[in-house]
XYZ file of C-alpha atoms in Angstrom:
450
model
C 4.168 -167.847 11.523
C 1.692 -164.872 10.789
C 2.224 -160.881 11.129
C -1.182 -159.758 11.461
C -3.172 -161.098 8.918
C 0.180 -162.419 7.037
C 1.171 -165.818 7.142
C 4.507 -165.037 6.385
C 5.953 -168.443 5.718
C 3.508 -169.356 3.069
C 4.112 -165.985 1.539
C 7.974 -166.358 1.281
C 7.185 -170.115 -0.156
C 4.945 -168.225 -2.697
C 7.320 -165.517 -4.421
C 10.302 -168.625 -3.732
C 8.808 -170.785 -5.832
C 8.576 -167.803 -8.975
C 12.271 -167.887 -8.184
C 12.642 -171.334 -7.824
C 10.861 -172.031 -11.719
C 13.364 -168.929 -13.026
C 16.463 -170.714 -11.835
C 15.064 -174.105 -12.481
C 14.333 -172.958 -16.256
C 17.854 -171.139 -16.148
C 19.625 -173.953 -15.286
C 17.911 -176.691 -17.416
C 18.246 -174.781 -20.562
C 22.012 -174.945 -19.866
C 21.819 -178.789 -20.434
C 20.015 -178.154 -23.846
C 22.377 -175.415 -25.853
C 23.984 -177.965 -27.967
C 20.863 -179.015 -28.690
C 19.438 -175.457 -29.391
C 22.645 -174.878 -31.477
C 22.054 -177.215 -33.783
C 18.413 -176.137 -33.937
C 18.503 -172.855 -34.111
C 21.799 -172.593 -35.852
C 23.541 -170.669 -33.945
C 27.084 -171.049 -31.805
C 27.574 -170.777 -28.144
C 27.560 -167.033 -27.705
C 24.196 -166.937 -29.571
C 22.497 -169.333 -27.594
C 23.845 -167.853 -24.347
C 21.553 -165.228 -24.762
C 18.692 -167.265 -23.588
C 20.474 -167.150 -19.893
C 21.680 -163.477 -20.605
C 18.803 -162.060 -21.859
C 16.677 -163.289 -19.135
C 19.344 -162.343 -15.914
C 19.196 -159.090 -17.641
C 15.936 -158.708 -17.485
C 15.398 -159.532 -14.266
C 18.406 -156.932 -13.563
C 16.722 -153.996 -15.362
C 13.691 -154.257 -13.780
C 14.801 -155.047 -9.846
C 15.835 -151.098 -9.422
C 12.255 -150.764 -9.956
C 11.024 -152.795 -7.226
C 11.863 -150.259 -4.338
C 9.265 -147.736 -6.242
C 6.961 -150.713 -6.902
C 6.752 -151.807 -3.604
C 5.882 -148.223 -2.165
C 3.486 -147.920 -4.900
C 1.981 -151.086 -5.313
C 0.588 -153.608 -2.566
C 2.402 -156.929 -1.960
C -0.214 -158.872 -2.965
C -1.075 -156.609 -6.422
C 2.748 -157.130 -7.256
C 2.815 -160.924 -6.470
C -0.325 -161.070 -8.601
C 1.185 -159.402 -12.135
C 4.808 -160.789 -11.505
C 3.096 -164.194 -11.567
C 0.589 -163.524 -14.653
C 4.073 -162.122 -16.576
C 5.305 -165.202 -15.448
C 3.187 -167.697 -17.014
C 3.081 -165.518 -20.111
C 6.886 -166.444 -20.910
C 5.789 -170.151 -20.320
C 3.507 -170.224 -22.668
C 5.265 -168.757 -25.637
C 8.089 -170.827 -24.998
C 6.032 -173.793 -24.785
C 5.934 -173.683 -28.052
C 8.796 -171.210 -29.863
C 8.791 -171.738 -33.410
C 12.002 -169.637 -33.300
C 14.771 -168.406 -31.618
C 13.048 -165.077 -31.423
C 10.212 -166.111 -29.665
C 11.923 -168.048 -27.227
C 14.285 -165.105 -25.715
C 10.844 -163.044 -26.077
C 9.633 -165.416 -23.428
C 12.720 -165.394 -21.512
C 12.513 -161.598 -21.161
C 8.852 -162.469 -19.659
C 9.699 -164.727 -17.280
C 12.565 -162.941 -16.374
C 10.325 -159.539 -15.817
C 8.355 -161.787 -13.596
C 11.308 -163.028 -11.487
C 12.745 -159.488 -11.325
C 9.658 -158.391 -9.138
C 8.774 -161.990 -7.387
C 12.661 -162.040 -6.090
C 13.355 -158.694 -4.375
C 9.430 -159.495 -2.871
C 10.186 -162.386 -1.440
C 13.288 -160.463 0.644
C 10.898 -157.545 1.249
C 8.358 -159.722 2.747
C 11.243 -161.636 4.788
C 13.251 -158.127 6.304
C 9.586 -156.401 7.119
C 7.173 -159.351 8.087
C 9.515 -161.745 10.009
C 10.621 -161.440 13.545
C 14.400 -160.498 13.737
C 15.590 -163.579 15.521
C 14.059 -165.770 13.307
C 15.439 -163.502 10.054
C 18.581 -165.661 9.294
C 16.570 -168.860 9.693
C 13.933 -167.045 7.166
C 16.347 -166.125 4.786
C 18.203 -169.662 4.699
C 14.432 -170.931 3.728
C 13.665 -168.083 1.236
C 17.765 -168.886 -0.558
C 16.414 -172.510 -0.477
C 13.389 -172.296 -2.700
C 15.829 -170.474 -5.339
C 19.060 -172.757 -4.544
C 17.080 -175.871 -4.318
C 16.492 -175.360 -8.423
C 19.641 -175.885 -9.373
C 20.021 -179.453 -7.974
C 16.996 -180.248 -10.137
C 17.194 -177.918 -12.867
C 19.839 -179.988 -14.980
C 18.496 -183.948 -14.682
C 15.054 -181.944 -14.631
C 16.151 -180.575 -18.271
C 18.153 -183.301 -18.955
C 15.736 -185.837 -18.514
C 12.430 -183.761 -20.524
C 15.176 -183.086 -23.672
C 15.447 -187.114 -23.997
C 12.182 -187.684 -23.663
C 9.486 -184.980 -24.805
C 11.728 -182.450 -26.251
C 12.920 -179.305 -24.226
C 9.874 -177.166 -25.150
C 8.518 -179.606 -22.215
C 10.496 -177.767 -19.965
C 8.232 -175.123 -19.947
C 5.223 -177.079 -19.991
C 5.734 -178.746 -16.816
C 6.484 -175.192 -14.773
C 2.813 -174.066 -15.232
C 1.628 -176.413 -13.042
C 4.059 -174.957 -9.889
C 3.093 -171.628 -10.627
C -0.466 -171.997 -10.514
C -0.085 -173.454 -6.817
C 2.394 -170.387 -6.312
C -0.616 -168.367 -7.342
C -3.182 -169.774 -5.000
C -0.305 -170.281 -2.105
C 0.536 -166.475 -2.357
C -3.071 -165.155 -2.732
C -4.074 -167.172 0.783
C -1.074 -166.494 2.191
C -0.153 -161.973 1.356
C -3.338 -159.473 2.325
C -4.288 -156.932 0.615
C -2.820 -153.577 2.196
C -2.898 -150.112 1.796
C -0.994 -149.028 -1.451
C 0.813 -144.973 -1.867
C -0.714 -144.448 -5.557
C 1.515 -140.477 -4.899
C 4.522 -142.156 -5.143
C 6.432 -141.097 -8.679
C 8.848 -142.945 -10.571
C 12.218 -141.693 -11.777
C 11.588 -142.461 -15.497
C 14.943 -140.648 -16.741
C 17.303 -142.671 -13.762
C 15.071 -146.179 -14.755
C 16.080 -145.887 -18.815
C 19.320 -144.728 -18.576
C 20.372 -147.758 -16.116
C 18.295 -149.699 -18.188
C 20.346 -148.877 -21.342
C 23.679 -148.293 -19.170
C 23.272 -152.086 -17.991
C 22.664 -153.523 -21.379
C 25.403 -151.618 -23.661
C 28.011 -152.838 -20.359
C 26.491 -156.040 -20.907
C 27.072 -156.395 -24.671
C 30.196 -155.041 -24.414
C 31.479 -158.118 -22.025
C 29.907 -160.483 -24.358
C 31.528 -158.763 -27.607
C 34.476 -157.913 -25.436
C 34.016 -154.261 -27.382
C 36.139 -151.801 -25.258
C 34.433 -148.563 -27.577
C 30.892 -150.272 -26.198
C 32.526 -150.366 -22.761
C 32.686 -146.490 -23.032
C 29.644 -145.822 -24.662
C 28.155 -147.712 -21.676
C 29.478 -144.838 -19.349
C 27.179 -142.222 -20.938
C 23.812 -143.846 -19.772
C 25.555 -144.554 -16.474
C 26.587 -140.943 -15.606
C 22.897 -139.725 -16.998
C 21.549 -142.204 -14.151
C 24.137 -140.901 -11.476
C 22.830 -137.058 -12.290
C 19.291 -137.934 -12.455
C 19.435 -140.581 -9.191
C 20.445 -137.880 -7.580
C 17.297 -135.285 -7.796
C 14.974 -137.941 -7.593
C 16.833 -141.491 -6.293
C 15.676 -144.730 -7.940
C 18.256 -146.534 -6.195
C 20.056 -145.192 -2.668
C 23.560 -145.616 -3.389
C 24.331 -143.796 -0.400
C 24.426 -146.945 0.986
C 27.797 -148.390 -0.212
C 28.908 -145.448 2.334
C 27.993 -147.301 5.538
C 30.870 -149.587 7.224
C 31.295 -153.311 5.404
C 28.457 -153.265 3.459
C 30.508 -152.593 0.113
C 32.730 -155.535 1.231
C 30.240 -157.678 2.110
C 28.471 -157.432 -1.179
C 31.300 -157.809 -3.094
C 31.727 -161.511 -1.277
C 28.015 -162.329 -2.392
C 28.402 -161.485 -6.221
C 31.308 -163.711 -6.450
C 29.230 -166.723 -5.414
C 26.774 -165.913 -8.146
C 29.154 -165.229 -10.480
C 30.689 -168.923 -9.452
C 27.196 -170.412 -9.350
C 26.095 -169.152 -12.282
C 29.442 -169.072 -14.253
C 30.184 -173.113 -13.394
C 26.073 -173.905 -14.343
C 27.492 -172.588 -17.952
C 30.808 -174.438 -18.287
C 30.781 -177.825 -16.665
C 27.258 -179.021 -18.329
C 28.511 -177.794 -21.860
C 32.044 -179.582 -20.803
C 30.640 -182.584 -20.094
C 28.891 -183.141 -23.033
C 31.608 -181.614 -25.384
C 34.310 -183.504 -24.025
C 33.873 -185.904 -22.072
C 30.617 -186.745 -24.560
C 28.169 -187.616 -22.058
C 24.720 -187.263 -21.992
C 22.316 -184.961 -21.591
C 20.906 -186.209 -18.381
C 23.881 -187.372 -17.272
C 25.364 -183.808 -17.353
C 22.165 -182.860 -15.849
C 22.528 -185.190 -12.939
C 26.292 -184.224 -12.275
C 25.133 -181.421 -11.105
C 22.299 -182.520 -8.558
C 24.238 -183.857 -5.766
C 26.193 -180.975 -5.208
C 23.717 -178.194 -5.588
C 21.438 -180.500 -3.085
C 24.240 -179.896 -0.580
C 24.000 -176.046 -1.028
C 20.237 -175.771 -0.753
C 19.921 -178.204 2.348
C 23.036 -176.055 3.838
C 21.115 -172.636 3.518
C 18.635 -172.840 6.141
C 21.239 -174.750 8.588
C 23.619 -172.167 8.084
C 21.025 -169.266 8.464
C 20.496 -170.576 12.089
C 24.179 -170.709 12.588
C 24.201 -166.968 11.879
C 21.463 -166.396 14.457
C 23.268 -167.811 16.705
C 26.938 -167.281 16.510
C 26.816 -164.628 13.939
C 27.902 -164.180 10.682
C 32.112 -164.877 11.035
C 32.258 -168.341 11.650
C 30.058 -169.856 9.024
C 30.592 -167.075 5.980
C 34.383 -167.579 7.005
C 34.198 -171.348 6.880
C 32.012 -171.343 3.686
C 34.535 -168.907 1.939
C 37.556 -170.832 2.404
C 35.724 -173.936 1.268
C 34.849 -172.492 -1.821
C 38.180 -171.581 -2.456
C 39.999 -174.194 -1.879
C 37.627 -176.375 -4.072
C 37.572 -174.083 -6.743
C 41.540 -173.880 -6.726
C 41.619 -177.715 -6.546
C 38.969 -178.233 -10.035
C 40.820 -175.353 -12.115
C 44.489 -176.905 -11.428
C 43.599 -180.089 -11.934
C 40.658 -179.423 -14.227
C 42.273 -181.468 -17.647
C 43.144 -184.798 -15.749
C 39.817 -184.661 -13.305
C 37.323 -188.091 -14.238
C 33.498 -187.131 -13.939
C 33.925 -188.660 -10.829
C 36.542 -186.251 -9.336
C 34.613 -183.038 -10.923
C 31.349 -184.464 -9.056
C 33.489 -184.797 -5.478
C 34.980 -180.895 -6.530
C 31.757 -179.707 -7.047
C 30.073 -181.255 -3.986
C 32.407 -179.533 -1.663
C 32.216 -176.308 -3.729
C 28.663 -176.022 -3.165
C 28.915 -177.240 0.233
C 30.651 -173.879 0.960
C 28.458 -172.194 -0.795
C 25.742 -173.494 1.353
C 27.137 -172.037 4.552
C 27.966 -168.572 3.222
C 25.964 -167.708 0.276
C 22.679 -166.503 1.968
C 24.283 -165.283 5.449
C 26.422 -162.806 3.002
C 23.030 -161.415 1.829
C 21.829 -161.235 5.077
C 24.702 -159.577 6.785
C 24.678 -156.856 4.658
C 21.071 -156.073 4.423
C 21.557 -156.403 8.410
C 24.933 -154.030 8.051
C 21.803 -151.027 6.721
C 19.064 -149.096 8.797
C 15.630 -150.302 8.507
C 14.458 -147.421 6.460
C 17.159 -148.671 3.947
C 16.084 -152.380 3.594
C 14.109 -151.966 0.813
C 16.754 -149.757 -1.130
C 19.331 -151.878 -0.474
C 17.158 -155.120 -1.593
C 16.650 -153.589 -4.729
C 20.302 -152.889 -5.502
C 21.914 -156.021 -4.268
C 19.081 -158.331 -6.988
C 20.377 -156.005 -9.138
C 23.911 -156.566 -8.885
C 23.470 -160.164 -8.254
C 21.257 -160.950 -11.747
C 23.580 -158.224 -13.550
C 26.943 -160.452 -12.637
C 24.938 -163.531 -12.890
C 24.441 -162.855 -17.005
C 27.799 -160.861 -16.926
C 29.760 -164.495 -15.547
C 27.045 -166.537 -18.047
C 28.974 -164.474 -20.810
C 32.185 -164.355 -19.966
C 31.945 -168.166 -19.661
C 30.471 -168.281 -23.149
C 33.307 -165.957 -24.528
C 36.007 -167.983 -23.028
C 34.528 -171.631 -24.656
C 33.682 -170.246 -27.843
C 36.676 -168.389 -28.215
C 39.206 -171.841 -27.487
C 36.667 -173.741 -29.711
C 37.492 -171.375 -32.747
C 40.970 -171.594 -31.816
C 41.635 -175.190 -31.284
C 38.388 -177.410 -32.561
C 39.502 -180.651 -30.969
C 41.101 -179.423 -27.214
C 39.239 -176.009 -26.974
C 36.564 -176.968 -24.675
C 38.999 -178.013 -21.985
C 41.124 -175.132 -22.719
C 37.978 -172.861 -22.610
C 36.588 -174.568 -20.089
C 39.959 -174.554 -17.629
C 40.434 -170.897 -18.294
C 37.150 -169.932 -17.148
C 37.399 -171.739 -13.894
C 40.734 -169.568 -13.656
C 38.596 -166.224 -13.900
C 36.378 -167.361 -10.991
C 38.828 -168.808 -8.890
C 40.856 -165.018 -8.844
C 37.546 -163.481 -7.758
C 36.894 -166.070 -4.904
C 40.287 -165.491 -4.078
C 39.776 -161.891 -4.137
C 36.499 -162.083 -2.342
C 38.281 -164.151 0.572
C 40.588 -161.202 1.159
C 37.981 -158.757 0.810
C 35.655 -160.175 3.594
C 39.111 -160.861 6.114
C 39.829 -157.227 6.008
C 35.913 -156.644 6.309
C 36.562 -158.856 9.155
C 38.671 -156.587 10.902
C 37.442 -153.715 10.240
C 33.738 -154.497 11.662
C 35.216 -155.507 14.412
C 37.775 -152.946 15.144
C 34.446 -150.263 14.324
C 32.715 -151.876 17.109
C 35.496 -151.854 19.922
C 36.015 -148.384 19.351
């Protein structure tokens, strides 16, 4: 498939596998934080940080992309997001510290933050439109696919070679990234004119991380003191946007993105508790946590293409409806029977879980990109990964909060407790969510007969 001199499938396998390594990484640390605990002496919301840390890097810096990617050519971006990249690997190859391991985390998730919104960018403006939902399935895929190997991946390297291996492993699929993307992504014709909105880039930038510390420390006074950056970003976004936020104005898009971010905070909030569980309660292994998790999130990735060309086809109501309910009904099922479920009924839970998942996650995303004008792709690329990695460490905290805070309370039965009451939180946004996207529904669809 090429667009002039693109060849636009190799191009969105490029910048998918950067994503793929930053969710494969995310996911297998998940399996090692008891481990790391112990280590680095630290408790659960310490070590969440090496999750949180890097989803909020990768949300500070995707507001930049819109400006990067007006400034900068596709192929100079891919080129630095990928040498940032590799940076991170290496210095957590071999962390000595705690310090120097979230140091590397930040790196990689710097690189992510540009690779991500790229590989969107590339898909919305280089792909032919009745082939989009088929591209975007693909693109999800190389990012989904990593969490059906990141746990047995980490699992498997923390019994054997230690989980610094993790990172050792990863340099090898981003150097064929490298040489994939550099065949694959001309050079263009870059705007060096273009300006960034300095003032609107720090204060989200500290408005994102004082909200974020606040939900780990559950501080309400931080909570407030998060609103001052936030309203210097609204002023100076408007003289000089970094993000368009004009365009939670247009009809369903709000709603529509609302539906997406609770799947990532489900994703990412159930790749925090059920590993930990696992191990904490039901005192399984490493791997075997790790491999709980594989068949499930193999159904999600293999779903997202499939489902993409369902939305070409039929459009987006059927299979984001069907995917939705799903969910839900899964989700409700695990959290109300969550105490008394085997491994082997948490595994069937999850399976279907993610097989909903697999049918609506990526046609969300690409019904509301498709919900925007053209000239608006871009903008709204930038703030949907930005929302999406912002409640992606938001959920990754929460989920820490609620387990350490049982565990403190009740040593012995805290991790179920913890664990069941954070499964409660997610299953009143899906529930939410489901709502949400029916009245959507109707809406869109009385808009259009009118």
């Amino acid at each position: 498939m090429k667009t002039k001199e693109w060849q636009v499938l190799g191009a969105v396998i490029a910048t998918g596998m950067m994503g793929f390594s930053g969710v494969l990484i995310e996911t297998s640390m998940n399996v090692t934080f008891p481990h790391l605990m112990q280590e680095f002496h630290t408790n659960a919301s310490g070590v969440q940080w090496v999750t949180t840390g890097y989803l909020l890097a990768i949300a500070v810096v995707v507001p930049v992309t819109a400006y990067l990617i007006r400034r900068f050519s596709v192929r100079q971006l891919f080129t630095w997001s990928n040498g940032v990249f590799i940076l991170g690997l290496m210095l957590d190859s071999f962390s000595p510290t705690l310090a120097i391991l979230l140091l590397g985390r930040l790196a990689q998730g710097i690189g992510t933050g540009i690779a991500l919104p790229l590989m969107f960018h590339i898909i919305l403006t280089k792909s032919p439109l009745a082939k989009r939902g088929v591209m975007m399935g693909i693109g999800t895929m190389t990012t989904s696919i990593a969490p059906a190997i990141g746990p047995t991946y980490g699992g498997l390297l923390l019994s054997t070679l230690g989980w610094r291996s993790i990172f050792w492993f990863l340099l090898l699929i981003l150097g064929f990234s490298l040489v994939l993307g550099l065949r694959s992504i001309p050079a263009e014709q870059t705007h060096p004119k273009e300006t960034l909105n300095w003032g609107a880039f720090l204060s989200l930038a500290l408005g994102l991380t004082a909200l974020l510390l606040a939900i780990d420390g559950q501080s309400v006074w931080l909570a407030l003191v998060s609103l001052l950056p936030f309203t210097c970003f609204i002023l100076m976004n408007r003289r000089h946007p970094l993000l368009n936020l004009r365009i939670f104005k247009l009809a369903g898009f709000a709603g529509m993105v609302y539906a997406f971010l609770v799947f990532q905070a489900v994703l990412l909030g159930l790749s925090f508790v059920l590993p930990n569980y696992l191990q904490l309660a039901l005192h399984v292994s490493a791997t075997t946590a790790g491999l709980f998790m594989f068949p499930g999130a193999v159904m999600g990735a293999i779903l997202a293409p499939v489902s993409g060309r369902l939305l070409d086809r039929y459009g987006y109501a059927k299979p984001i409806g069907f995917g939705l309910v799903t969910a839900t009904l899964a989700l409700m099922v695990m959290t109300w029977f969550f105490p008394r479920l085997s491994f082997g009924g948490l595994l069937l839970g999850h399976v279907v879980l993610m097989t909903g998942v697999g049918f609506a996650y990526s046609n969300l995303m690409t019904t509301a990109l498709g919900l925007l004008p053209i000239e608006d792709h871009a903008d709204g690329n930038s703030v949907l990964n930005t929302l999406q990695q912002f409640i992606g460490a938001s959920a990754t905290a929460v989920m820490a909060q609620f387990l350490a805070q049982a565990v403190a309370k009740h040593p012995v039965t805290g991790v179920v407790q913890g664990s069941q009451n954070g499964l409660m939180c997610l299953t009143m946004l899906i529930l939410i969510a489901v709502i949400v996207f029916g009245a959507n529904l109707i809406y869109l669809k009385h808009k259009a007969s009118v």
